[in-house]
Amino acid sequence: IWSQLVFFFYPSSSSAVLLVHIASADRVNTACFPGQMTDLLFMEKDLVMSLKDYIRAEEDKLQQIRRWADKLEALSAAATEDPEGFLGQPVNAFKLIKRLNTEWTELESLVLMDMSDVFVSNLTIQRQNFPSDDDQTGAAKALMRLQDTYQLDTDTISTGLFSVTPAHLTLTVDDCYDLGKVAYSEADYYHTELWMAQALKQLDQGETSSTVDAVAILDYLSYSVYQQGGLRRALDFTKQLLELDPTHQRANGNLKYFEYQLSKQKKVEGREDEEQQKQRKESQGRHDDYLPERNKYEKLCRSEGIRMTPRRQSRLFCRYYDNGRHPRFVIGPVKQEDEWDRPHIVRYHDVVSEKEMEKVKELAKPRLRRATVHDPQTGKLTTAHYRVSKSAWLAAFEHPVVDTINQRIEDITGLDISTAEDLQVANYGIGGQYEPHFDFGRKDEPDAFEELGTGNRIATWLLYMSDVQAGGATVFTDIGASVKPKKGTAVFWYNLHRSGEGDYLTRHAACPVLLGNKWGEFFSPADTPEIQDLLKATENVLIVFDQRCWF
């Protein structure tokens, strides 16, 4: 997944904040984030090597036993042809007694020797780092989240057709069945139906499974369809099940119940007009959730958002920017590109080096913890189901590269980093996301940042520290803007108006990463009078050199 570094500017004193976003969501646990996933990948590689060492040791042992057996087989064949003559030789008699008294005991010890000790010991040590049931459940939910956001059908996900890597794996019948069971355990009957139907389809296509059969799949399928109001289809699936297992007790009970409910439904449908029947059918399927702008958010993630008019588009420029002839940029100005006009969102190109980005990730990785958000009711920082990420905080004194990045942000934006939090590096795991939110505290959240010791966030600086193959865009749901991550670039916007009031058009979200990795960094300054003056000034120092973007 990818990285992004974000800075938030606050009014009171503190250090700069670095947030790194790696598309994954709050629903995944420890092992499902890119940092840990990389470790798991190499851990599995080590375990495979250990397993192969064990196999070689077992093969060597069997080879020794085989050679011994072959030798004795030839000896016994010759000896039993003329037992009296063979034992008449005193050497043969001595060797027979020795073999039975000593050598067979040695062979017994060889056979009983456990060659798996090293492998089992290594496995036991590494097991503490294995993903948990919660991790597996989180990964399953993440796949379903990607499925919904990017409108992928189960067959596309199962066959890996959306992957551009040659090493992609496919989902087996067992995998699809397990995904359906995860959805079922969450009472998510919509996804239960989709994945159980996929499992059944792969069985019908000839794929085999030693643990799952069509009866078990149809049992889940009929009930999940019934829960969504599809009585006729639920009845059909139940009949299919009973053709395979006529003695299935639950299916026989469901058959009578579904037939009874269907007869009642037909009577109701006879009294409904066309509009009522249409509304009832539309209510089936994926249910609306707590997020009223879900459809808009997901459309933007798929690049299906509102398009800017050509006239507005013509007002977006690229320029070399020196922040009012700042000494650091007089000779080497930064590349600035307009991403959106209202609110004004700009992107800075090539503002951080590869070496700096790698160092930030290296510093953050060991201390990544589940990301938190501010709870307006309690005033405390807490985890949230809509934010699936891990984050780490880096202070300027911890490494020169953090201090350097902080200073560079201050030089470019003209905003005082002394009023910001520590740099926060966030890591989004499988299907990670951050649903629509504001970076500033609203009027009903007067103490939004009291625990952090800061004031409201004037602006946001978002630095992308990796490219993304698909997905992972930063989208602004109220205006229809979609900003794609690009490694080494930073996106910047103001969260507050000059009056100090929050700009509600800055509501934004981090889309889940479909392919690739995402890292990011955040920075926000405070709303002191001095910062306000800078805010007003910096809006008037842009000099346009060319309408088209040449970088």
Coordinates of C-alpha atoms in Angstrom, one line a residue:
I1 CA 0.0 0.0 0.0
W2 CA 1.3 3.6 -0.1
S3 CA 2.6 6.3 2.0
Q4 CA 1.7 9.9 2.5
L5 CA 3.0 12.5 5.0
V6 CA 0.6 15.0 6.4
F7 CA 1.2 18.1 8.4
F8 CA -1.5 20.0 10.3
F9 CA -0.9 23.6 11.5
Y10 CA -2.3 24.6 14.9
P11 CA -2.4 27.8 17.0
S12 CA -0.6 26.7 20.2
S13 CA 2.9 25.6 20.7
S14 CA 4.1 22.1 19.9
S15 CA 6.1 20.4 17.2
A16 CA 5.3 19.4 13.6
V17 CA 3.1 16.5 12.7
L18 CA 3.7 13.8 10.2
L19 CA 0.9 11.6 9.1
V20 CA 1.5 8.8 6.7
H21 CA -1.5 7.2 5.0
I22 CA -1.4 3.7 3.6
A23 CA -4.7 2.7 2.2
S24 CA -6.1 0.0 4.4
A25 CA -9.0 0.8 7.1
D26 CA -9.5 0.7 10.8
R27 CA -11.0 -2.7 10.5
V28 CA -7.8 -4.5 10.0
N29 CA -5.5 -5.4 12.9
T30 CA -1.8 -5.7 13.6
A31 CA -0.7 -8.1 10.8
C32 CA -2.7 -6.5 8.0
F33 CA -0.6 -3.3 7.5
P34 CA 2.1 -3.0 4.9
G35 CA 4.9 -2.6 7.5
Q36 CA 4.0 -5.8 9.3
M37 CA 2.9 -7.5 6.1
T38 CA 6.4 -7.2 4.7
D39 CA 7.8 -8.7 7.9
L40 CA 5.3 -11.6 7.6
L41 CA 6.4 -12.2 4.0
F42 CA 10.0 -12.6 5.0
M43 CA 9.1 -14.6 8.1
E44 CA 7.2 -17.0 5.9
K45 CA 10.2 -17.3 3.6
D46 CA 12.4 -18.2 6.6
L47 CA 9.9 -20.8 7.7
V48 CA 9.8 -22.3 4.2
M49 CA 13.6 -22.6 4.2
S50 CA 13.4 -24.2 7.7
L51 CA 10.8 -26.6 6.4
K52 CA 12.9 -27.6 3.4
D53 CA 15.9 -28.2 5.8
Y54 CA 13.6 -30.5 7.8
I55 CA 12.6 -32.3 4.6
R56 CA 16.2 -32.8 3.6
A57 CA 17.0 -34.2 7.1
E58 CA 14.1 -36.6 6.8
E59 CA 15.2 -37.7 3.4
D60 CA 18.8 -38.2 4.5
K61 CA 17.4 -40.4 7.4
L62 CA 15.2 -42.4 5.1
Q63 CA 18.1 -42.9 2.7
Q64 CA 20.2 -44.3 5.5
I65 CA 17.4 -46.7 6.5
R66 CA 16.8 -47.7 2.9
R67 CA 20.5 -48.6 2.4
W68 CA 20.4 -50.7 5.6
A69 CA 17.2 -52.4 4.5
D70 CA 18.6 -53.1 1.0
K71 CA 21.7 -54.7 2.5
L72 CA 19.8 -56.9 4.9
E73 CA 17.3 -57.9 2.2
A74 CA 20.1 -59.3 0.0
L75 CA 21.8 -61.0 3.0
S76 CA 18.5 -62.6 4.2
A77 CA 17.6 -63.8 0.8
A78 CA 20.9 -65.7 0.4
A79 CA 20.9 -67.0 4.0
T80 CA 17.4 -68.4 4.0
E81 CA 18.1 -70.5 0.8
D82 CA 20.3 -72.8 2.9
P83 CA 19.9 -71.8 6.6
E84 CA 21.9 -74.8 7.9
G85 CA 24.8 -74.1 5.6
F86 CA 24.8 -70.4 6.3
L87 CA 24.8 -70.8 10.1
G88 CA 27.5 -73.5 9.7
Q89 CA 29.9 -70.6 9.1
P90 CA 30.8 -69.3 12.6
V91 CA 31.3 -65.7 11.2
N92 CA 27.8 -65.7 9.8
A93 CA 26.4 -66.9 13.2
F94 CA 28.4 -64.2 15.0
K95 CA 27.2 -61.4 12.6
L96 CA 23.6 -62.5 13.0
I97 CA 23.7 -62.3 16.8
K98 CA 25.5 -58.9 16.6
R99 CA 22.9 -57.5 14.2
L100 CA 20.0 -58.5 16.3
N101 CA 21.6 -57.5 19.6
T102 CA 23.2 -54.2 18.5
E103 CA 22.6 -53.0 15.0
W104 CA 18.8 -53.4 15.0
T105 CA 18.8 -51.3 18.2
E106 CA 20.8 -48.7 16.5
L107 CA 18.4 -48.8 13.6
E108 CA 15.5 -48.4 16.0
S109 CA 17.1 -45.3 17.4
L110 CA 17.6 -43.9 13.9
V111 CA 13.9 -44.5 13.0
L112 CA 12.7 -42.9 16.2
M113 CA 15.0 -39.9 15.8
D114 CA 12.9 -36.7 15.5
M115 CA 14.3 -34.6 12.7
S116 CA 11.7 -32.0 13.2
D117 CA 13.0 -30.4 16.4
V118 CA 14.7 -27.5 14.7
F119 CA 11.8 -26.7 12.4
V120 CA 9.2 -27.0 15.3
S121 CA 11.4 -24.8 17.5
N122 CA 11.6 -22.2 14.8
L123 CA 7.9 -22.4 14.1
T124 CA 7.1 -22.0 17.8
I125 CA 9.2 -18.9 18.1
Q126 CA 7.7 -17.3 15.0
R127 CA 4.1 -18.3 15.9
Q128 CA 3.9 -15.3 18.2
N129 CA 4.1 -13.1 15.1
F130 CA 1.4 -15.0 13.2
P131 CA -1.8 -13.2 12.3
S132 CA -4.8 -13.8 14.5
D133 CA -8.4 -14.7 13.7
D134 CA -9.2 -11.0 14.0
D135 CA -6.5 -10.3 11.4
Q136 CA -7.9 -12.9 9.0
T137 CA -11.4 -11.4 9.5
G138 CA -10.1 -7.9 8.9
A139 CA -8.4 -9.0 5.7
A140 CA -11.6 -10.6 4.5
K141 CA -13.6 -7.4 5.3
A142 CA -10.9 -5.4 3.4
L143 CA -11.4 -7.5 0.3
M144 CA -15.2 -6.8 0.5
R145 CA -14.5 -3.1 1.0
L146 CA -12.4 -3.1 -2.2
Q147 CA -15.1 -5.1 -4.0
D148 CA -17.7 -2.4 -3.1
T149 CA -15.6 0.7 -3.6
Y150 CA -14.3 -0.3 -7.0
Q151 CA -17.3 -2.4 -8.1
L152 CA -15.4 -5.6 -8.6
D153 CA -17.3 -8.8 -9.1
T154 CA -16.4 -11.9 -7.1
D155 CA -15.1 -13.7 -10.2
T156 CA -12.6 -10.9 -10.9
I157 CA -11.3 -10.9 -7.4
S158 CA -11.2 -14.7 -7.2
T159 CA -9.2 -15.1 -10.4
G160 CA -7.0 -12.2 -9.7
L161 CA -7.7 -10.6 -13.0
F162 CA -7.4 -7.1 -11.5
S163 CA -3.8 -7.7 -10.5
V164 CA -1.0 -6.6 -12.8
T165 CA 1.7 -8.7 -11.0
P166 CA 2.7 -12.1 -12.4
A167 CA 2.8 -13.7 -9.0
H168 CA -0.9 -13.1 -8.1
L169 CA -2.8 -16.0 -6.5
T170 CA -6.4 -17.1 -7.1
L171 CA -9.1 -17.8 -4.5
T172 CA -10.1 -21.5 -4.1
V173 CA -13.6 -22.8 -3.2
D174 CA -12.5 -22.9 0.4
D175 CA -11.3 -19.2 0.3
C176 CA -14.6 -18.0 -1.2
Y177 CA -16.5 -20.1 1.4
D178 CA -14.5 -18.6 4.2
L179 CA -15.1 -15.0 2.9
G180 CA -18.8 -15.8 2.9
K181 CA -18.7 -17.1 6.4
V182 CA -17.0 -13.9 7.6
A183 CA -19.7 -11.8 6.0
Y184 CA -22.4 -14.1 7.6
S185 CA -20.8 -13.7 11.1
E186 CA -21.3 -9.9 10.6
A187 CA -24.9 -10.4 9.5
D188 CA -23.7 -9.0 6.1
Y189 CA -26.0 -11.2 4.0
Y190 CA -25.3 -9.2 0.8
H191 CA -21.7 -10.3 0.7
T192 CA -22.5 -13.7 2.1
E193 CA -24.7 -14.4 -0.9
L194 CA -22.0 -13.1 -3.3
W195 CA -19.2 -15.2 -2.0
M196 CA -21.2 -18.3 -1.4
A197 CA -22.5 -18.1 -5.0
Q198 CA -18.9 -17.8 -6.2
A199 CA -17.9 -20.8 -4.1
L200 CA -20.8 -22.8 -5.7
K201 CA -19.9 -21.6 -9.1
Q202 CA -16.3 -22.8 -8.8
L203 CA -17.5 -26.2 -7.5
D204 CA -19.8 -26.5 -10.5
Q205 CA -16.9 -25.7 -12.8
G206 CA -15.0 -28.7 -11.5
E207 CA -12.9 -27.4 -8.7
T208 CA -12.7 -29.8 -5.8
S209 CA -12.5 -29.3 -2.1
S210 CA -11.8 -31.7 0.7
T211 CA -13.6 -29.6 3.3
V212 CA -16.5 -27.8 1.6
D213 CA -19.4 -29.3 -0.4
A214 CA -22.4 -27.9 -2.2
V215 CA -24.8 -28.7 0.6
A216 CA -22.9 -26.5 3.1
I217 CA -22.7 -23.7 0.6
L218 CA -26.4 -23.9 -0.4
D219 CA -27.3 -23.8 3.3
Y220 CA -25.7 -20.4 3.7
L221 CA -26.8 -19.2 0.3
S222 CA -30.5 -19.9 0.9
Y223 CA -30.6 -18.2 4.3
S224 CA -28.6 -15.1 3.2
V225 CA -30.9 -14.7 0.2
Y226 CA -34.0 -15.0 2.5
Q227 CA -32.6 -12.4 4.8
Q228 CA -32.4 -10.0 1.9
G229 CA -36.1 -10.6 1.0
G230 CA -35.5 -13.0 -1.9
L231 CA -38.0 -15.6 -0.9
R232 CA -38.4 -17.3 -4.3
R233 CA -34.6 -17.6 -4.8
A234 CA -34.2 -18.8 -1.2
L235 CA -36.8 -21.5 -1.9
D236 CA -35.0 -22.5 -5.1
F237 CA -31.7 -22.9 -3.3
T238 CA -33.3 -24.9 -0.6
K239 CA -34.8 -27.3 -3.2
Q240 CA -31.3 -27.7 -4.8
L241 CA -29.9 -28.5 -1.3
L242 CA -32.6 -31.2 -0.7
E243 CA -31.9 -32.8 -4.1
L244 CA -28.4 -33.4 -2.8
D245 CA -29.3 -34.3 0.8
P246 CA -33.0 -35.2 1.2
T247 CA -32.5 -35.8 4.9
H248 CA -31.2 -32.3 5.7
Q249 CA -33.2 -31.4 8.7
R250 CA -32.8 -27.6 8.6
A251 CA -33.5 -27.5 4.9
N252 CA -36.7 -29.5 5.2
G253 CA -37.9 -27.1 7.9
N254 CA -36.9 -24.1 5.8
L255 CA -38.7 -25.5 2.8
K256 CA -42.1 -25.5 4.6
Y257 CA -41.4 -22.1 6.1
F258 CA -40.3 -20.4 2.8
E259 CA -43.4 -21.9 1.0
Y260 CA -45.6 -20.5 3.7
Q261 CA -44.0 -17.0 3.6
L262 CA -44.1 -17.0 -0.2
S263 CA -47.8 -17.6 -0.2
K264 CA -48.3 -14.7 2.2
Q265 CA -46.0 -12.5 0.0
K266 CA -48.0 -13.2 -3.1
K267 CA -51.2 -12.0 -1.4
V268 CA -49.4 -8.8 -0.4
E269 CA -47.9 -8.3 -3.9
G270 CA -51.4 -8.6 -5.3
R271 CA -52.5 -5.5 -3.4
E272 CA -49.3 -3.5 -4.3
D273 CA -49.1 -1.1 -7.2
E274 CA -46.1 -1.1 -9.5
E275 CA -44.3 1.7 -7.6
Q276 CA -44.6 -0.1 -4.3
Q277 CA -43.2 -3.3 -5.9
K278 CA -40.3 -1.3 -7.4
Q279 CA -39.5 0.3 -4.1
R280 CA -39.5 -3.0 -2.3
K281 CA -37.1 -4.6 -4.8
E282 CA -34.8 -1.6 -4.7
S283 CA -34.6 -2.0 -0.9
Q284 CA -33.0 -5.4 -1.3
G285 CA -29.2 -5.9 -1.8
R286 CA -26.5 -3.8 -0.2
H287 CA -28.0 -1.7 2.6
D288 CA -27.2 1.9 3.2
D289 CA -24.9 2.5 6.2
Y290 CA -24.0 5.3 8.6
L291 CA -22.3 7.3 5.9
P292 CA -24.8 9.3 3.9
E293 CA -22.3 10.2 1.3
R294 CA -21.1 6.7 0.7
N295 CA -22.1 6.5 -3.0
K296 CA -20.5 9.9 -3.7
Y297 CA -17.3 8.9 -1.9
E298 CA -17.0 5.6 -3.7
K299 CA -17.7 7.2 -7.1
L300 CA -14.9 9.7 -6.5
C301 CA -12.6 6.8 -5.6
R302 CA -13.4 5.3 -9.0
S303 CA -12.7 8.6 -10.7
E304 CA -16.4 9.0 -11.5
G305 CA -16.8 12.3 -9.7
I306 CA -18.0 15.7 -10.8
R307 CA -15.9 17.1 -13.7
M308 CA -14.6 20.7 -13.5
T309 CA -16.0 22.8 -16.3
P310 CA -13.5 23.7 -19.1
R311 CA -13.7 27.4 -18.1
R312 CA -12.7 26.6 -14.5
Q313 CA -10.1 24.1 -15.8
S314 CA -8.5 26.8 -17.8
R315 CA -7.8 28.8 -14.7
L316 CA -5.5 26.1 -13.2
F317 CA -1.8 26.7 -13.8
C318 CA 1.6 25.3 -13.1
R319 CA 4.3 27.7 -11.9
Y320 CA 7.7 28.0 -10.3
Y321 CA 7.0 29.2 -6.8
D322 CA 9.5 31.0 -4.5
N323 CA 7.2 32.0 -1.6
G324 CA 7.8 35.8 -2.0
R325 CA 11.5 35.4 -2.9
H326 CA 12.3 33.2 0.0
P327 CA 16.1 32.9 0.2
R328 CA 16.0 29.1 -0.2
F329 CA 13.9 29.3 -3.4
V330 CA 15.2 32.4 -5.2
I331 CA 17.6 30.4 -7.3
G332 CA 15.8 27.0 -7.1
P333 CA 12.0 27.6 -6.8
V334 CA 9.7 24.7 -6.2
K335 CA 7.3 23.4 -8.8
Q336 CA 3.7 24.2 -7.9
E337 CA 0.6 22.9 -9.7
D338 CA -3.1 23.9 -9.2
E339 CA -5.2 20.8 -8.4
W340 CA -8.5 22.6 -7.7
D341 CA -9.7 26.2 -7.6
R342 CA -12.3 26.5 -4.8
P343 CA -11.0 25.6 -2.3
H344 CA -7.5 26.2 -3.6
I345 CA -5.6 22.9 -3.6
V346 CA -2.1 22.9 -4.9
R347 CA 0.5 20.2 -5.4
Y348 CA 4.3 20.7 -4.9
H349 CA 6.5 18.4 -7.0
D350 CA 9.9 16.9 -6.0
V351 CA 9.8 18.3 -2.4
V352 CA 11.4 15.3 -0.7
S353 CA 14.2 12.9 -1.7
E354 CA 14.0 9.2 -2.0
K355 CA 16.6 8.9 0.8
E356 CA 14.5 11.1 3.1
M357 CA 11.3 9.2 2.5
E358 CA 13.0 5.8 3.2
K359 CA 14.4 7.2 6.4
V360 CA 11.0 8.5 7.6
K361 CA 9.5 5.0 6.9
E362 CA 12.4 3.3 8.6
L363 CA 11.9 5.5 11.7
A364 CA 8.2 5.0 11.8
K365 CA 7.9 1.3 11.1
P366 CA 8.9 -0.1 14.6
R367 CA 6.4 2.1 16.4
L368 CA 3.3 1.9 14.2
R369 CA 0.2 1.7 16.3
R370 CA -3.5 1.6 15.6
A371 CA -4.5 5.1 14.4
T372 CA -6.8 7.2 16.5
V373 CA -9.3 10.0 15.9
H374 CA -10.8 12.7 18.1
D375 CA -14.1 11.7 19.7
P376 CA -16.2 15.0 19.9
Q377 CA -18.4 13.5 22.7
T378 CA -15.6 12.4 25.0
G379 CA -12.9 14.8 23.8
K380 CA -10.5 11.8 23.8
L381 CA -8.5 10.1 21.1
T382 CA -10.0 6.8 20.1
T383 CA -10.0 4.2 17.3
A384 CA -12.8 4.4 14.7
H385 CA -14.2 1.9 12.3
Y386 CA -14.0 4.3 9.5
R387 CA -10.3 4.9 9.8
V388 CA -8.2 1.8 9.0
S389 CA -4.6 2.7 9.6
K390 CA -1.6 2.6 11.9
S391 CA 0.4 5.6 12.7
A392 CA 3.6 6.7 14.4
W393 CA 4.7 10.1 15.7
L394 CA 8.1 11.5 15.0
A395 CA 9.6 14.6 16.8
A396 CA 12.1 16.9 15.1
F397 CA 14.8 16.1 17.6
E398 CA 14.7 12.4 16.9
H399 CA 16.5 12.6 13.6
P400 CA 17.9 15.4 11.4
V401 CA 15.8 14.2 8.4
V402 CA 12.6 15.0 10.4
D403 CA 13.8 18.4 11.3
T404 CA 14.8 19.0 7.7
I405 CA 11.4 18.1 6.4
N406 CA 9.7 20.3 9.0
Q407 CA 11.9 23.3 8.0
R408 CA 11.2 22.7 4.3
I409 CA 7.5 22.7 4.8
E410 CA 7.7 26.0 6.8
D411 CA 9.9 27.5 4.0
I412 CA 7.4 26.5 1.3
T413 CA 4.2 27.4 3.1
G414 CA 5.4 30.3 5.2
L415 CA 3.5 28.8 8.1
D416 CA 5.1 28.4 11.6
I417 CA 5.8 24.7 12.3
S418 CA 6.3 25.5 16.0
T419 CA 2.5 25.4 16.4
A420 CA 2.1 21.9 14.9
E421 CA 2.0 18.4 16.4
D422 CA 4.9 16.0 16.0
L423 CA 5.1 14.4 12.5
Q424 CA 2.7 11.6 12.2
V425 CA 3.4 8.7 9.9
A426 CA 0.3 6.6 9.0
N427 CA 0.2 3.2 7.4
Y428 CA -3.0 1.9 5.7
G429 CA -3.2 -1.8 5.4
I430 CA -5.3 -4.1 3.1
G431 CA -8.2 -2.1 1.8
G432 CA -7.3 0.7 4.2
Q433 CA -9.2 3.9 4.1
Y434 CA -10.1 7.0 5.9
E435 CA -13.7 7.9 5.3
P436 CA -14.9 11.6 4.7
H437 CA -13.9 13.9 7.5
F438 CA -12.7 17.4 8.3
D439 CA -9.2 18.2 9.5
F440 CA -10.4 21.2 11.5
G441 CA -12.5 21.3 14.7
R442 CA -16.1 22.4 14.1
K443 CA -18.1 24.8 16.3
D444 CA -19.6 21.9 18.2
E445 CA -16.1 20.6 19.0
P446 CA -14.6 23.6 20.9
D447 CA -12.1 21.3 22.7
A448 CA -11.2 19.2 19.6
F449 CA -7.5 19.4 20.1
E450 CA -7.3 20.2 23.8
E451 CA -5.6 16.8 24.6
L452 CA -3.0 17.6 22.0
G453 CA -2.3 21.0 23.4
T454 CA -3.0 22.7 20.0
G455 CA -5.6 25.0 18.5
N456 CA -7.5 24.5 15.3
R457 CA -5.8 23.3 12.1
I458 CA -5.3 26.1 9.6
A459 CA -4.0 24.0 6.8
T460 CA -3.1 20.5 5.7
W461 CA 0.1 19.4 4.0
L462 CA -0.1 15.9 2.6
L463 CA 3.1 14.4 1.3
Y464 CA 2.9 11.1 -0.7
M465 CA 5.8 8.8 -0.1
S466 CA 5.0 6.2 -2.7
D467 CA 3.2 5.7 -6.0
V468 CA 0.1 3.7 -6.2
Q469 CA -0.9 1.4 -9.1
A470 CA -4.6 1.6 -8.5
G471 CA -6.9 3.4 -6.0
G472 CA -5.7 5.3 -3.0
A473 CA -6.8 8.7 -4.1
T474 CA -7.5 11.6 -1.8
V475 CA -11.0 12.8 -2.6
F476 CA -13.0 15.9 -1.6
T477 CA -16.6 14.8 -1.4
D478 CA -18.3 18.2 -1.4
I479 CA -16.5 19.5 -4.4
G480 CA -15.9 16.4 -6.4
A481 CA -12.1 16.7 -6.5
S482 CA -9.9 13.6 -6.7
V483 CA -6.1 13.9 -6.1
K484 CA -4.0 10.9 -7.1
P485 CA -1.0 10.0 -5.0
K486 CA 2.4 10.6 -6.6
K487 CA 5.6 9.8 -4.9
G488 CA 7.6 12.8 -3.8
T489 CA 4.8 15.3 -4.2
A490 CA 2.9 17.2 -1.5
V491 CA -0.7 18.4 -1.7
F492 CA -1.6 21.6 0.3
W493 CA -4.8 23.4 1.2
Y494 CA -6.2 25.7 3.9
N495 CA -8.8 24.3 6.3
L496 CA -9.9 27.7 7.6
H497 CA -11.2 30.8 6.0
R498 CA -9.5 34.1 6.8
S499 CA -12.2 34.7 9.4
G500 CA -11.1 31.6 11.3
E501 CA -14.2 29.7 10.4
G502 CA -13.8 26.2 9.0
D503 CA -14.0 25.7 5.3
Y504 CA -16.6 22.9 4.9
L505 CA -15.7 22.4 1.3
T506 CA -12.4 20.7 2.5
R507 CA -14.2 17.6 3.6
H508 CA -12.1 14.8 2.3
A509 CA -11.3 11.1 2.5
A510 CA -8.5 8.6 1.7
C511 CA -9.7 5.9 -0.7
P512 CA -8.7 2.3 -0.2
V513 CA -5.6 1.2 -2.2
L514 CA -6.5 -1.4 -4.7
L515 CA -3.0 -2.2 -5.9
G516 CA 0.3 -0.9 -4.5
N517 CA 1.4 0.8 -1.3
K518 CA 0.6 4.1 0.2
W519 CA 2.6 6.2 2.7
G520 CA 1.9 9.8 3.6
E521 CA 2.8 12.7 5.9
F522 CA 0.6 15.5 7.3
F523 CA 1.3 19.0 8.7
S524 CA -1.0 21.7 9.9
P525 CA -0.2 25.1 11.4
A526 CA -2.2 27.0 14.1
D527 CA -4.5 29.9 13.8
T528 CA -2.5 32.6 15.6
P529 CA -2.7 36.2 14.4
E530 CA 0.8 35.9 12.9
I531 CA -0.2 32.8 11.0
Q532 CA -3.4 34.6 9.8
D533 CA -1.2 37.4 8.3
L534 CA 0.9 34.8 6.6
L535 CA -2.1 33.1 5.2
K536 CA -3.3 36.4 3.7
A537 CA 0.1 37.2 2.3
T538 CA 0.9 33.9 0.7
E539 CA -2.3 33.9 -1.3
N540 CA -1.0 36.9 -3.3
V541 CA 2.5 35.9 -4.2
L542 CA 1.8 33.3 -7.0
I543 CA 3.4 34.2 -10.3
V544 CA 2.1 32.2 -13.3
F545 CA 4.7 31.5 -16.0
D546 CA 2.8 29.0 -18.1
Q547 CA -0.8 27.9 -18.3
R548 CA 0.1 24.3 -19.1
C549 CA 1.9 22.0 -16.7
W550 CA 5.3 21.0 -18.0
F551 CA 6.5 19.0 -15.1

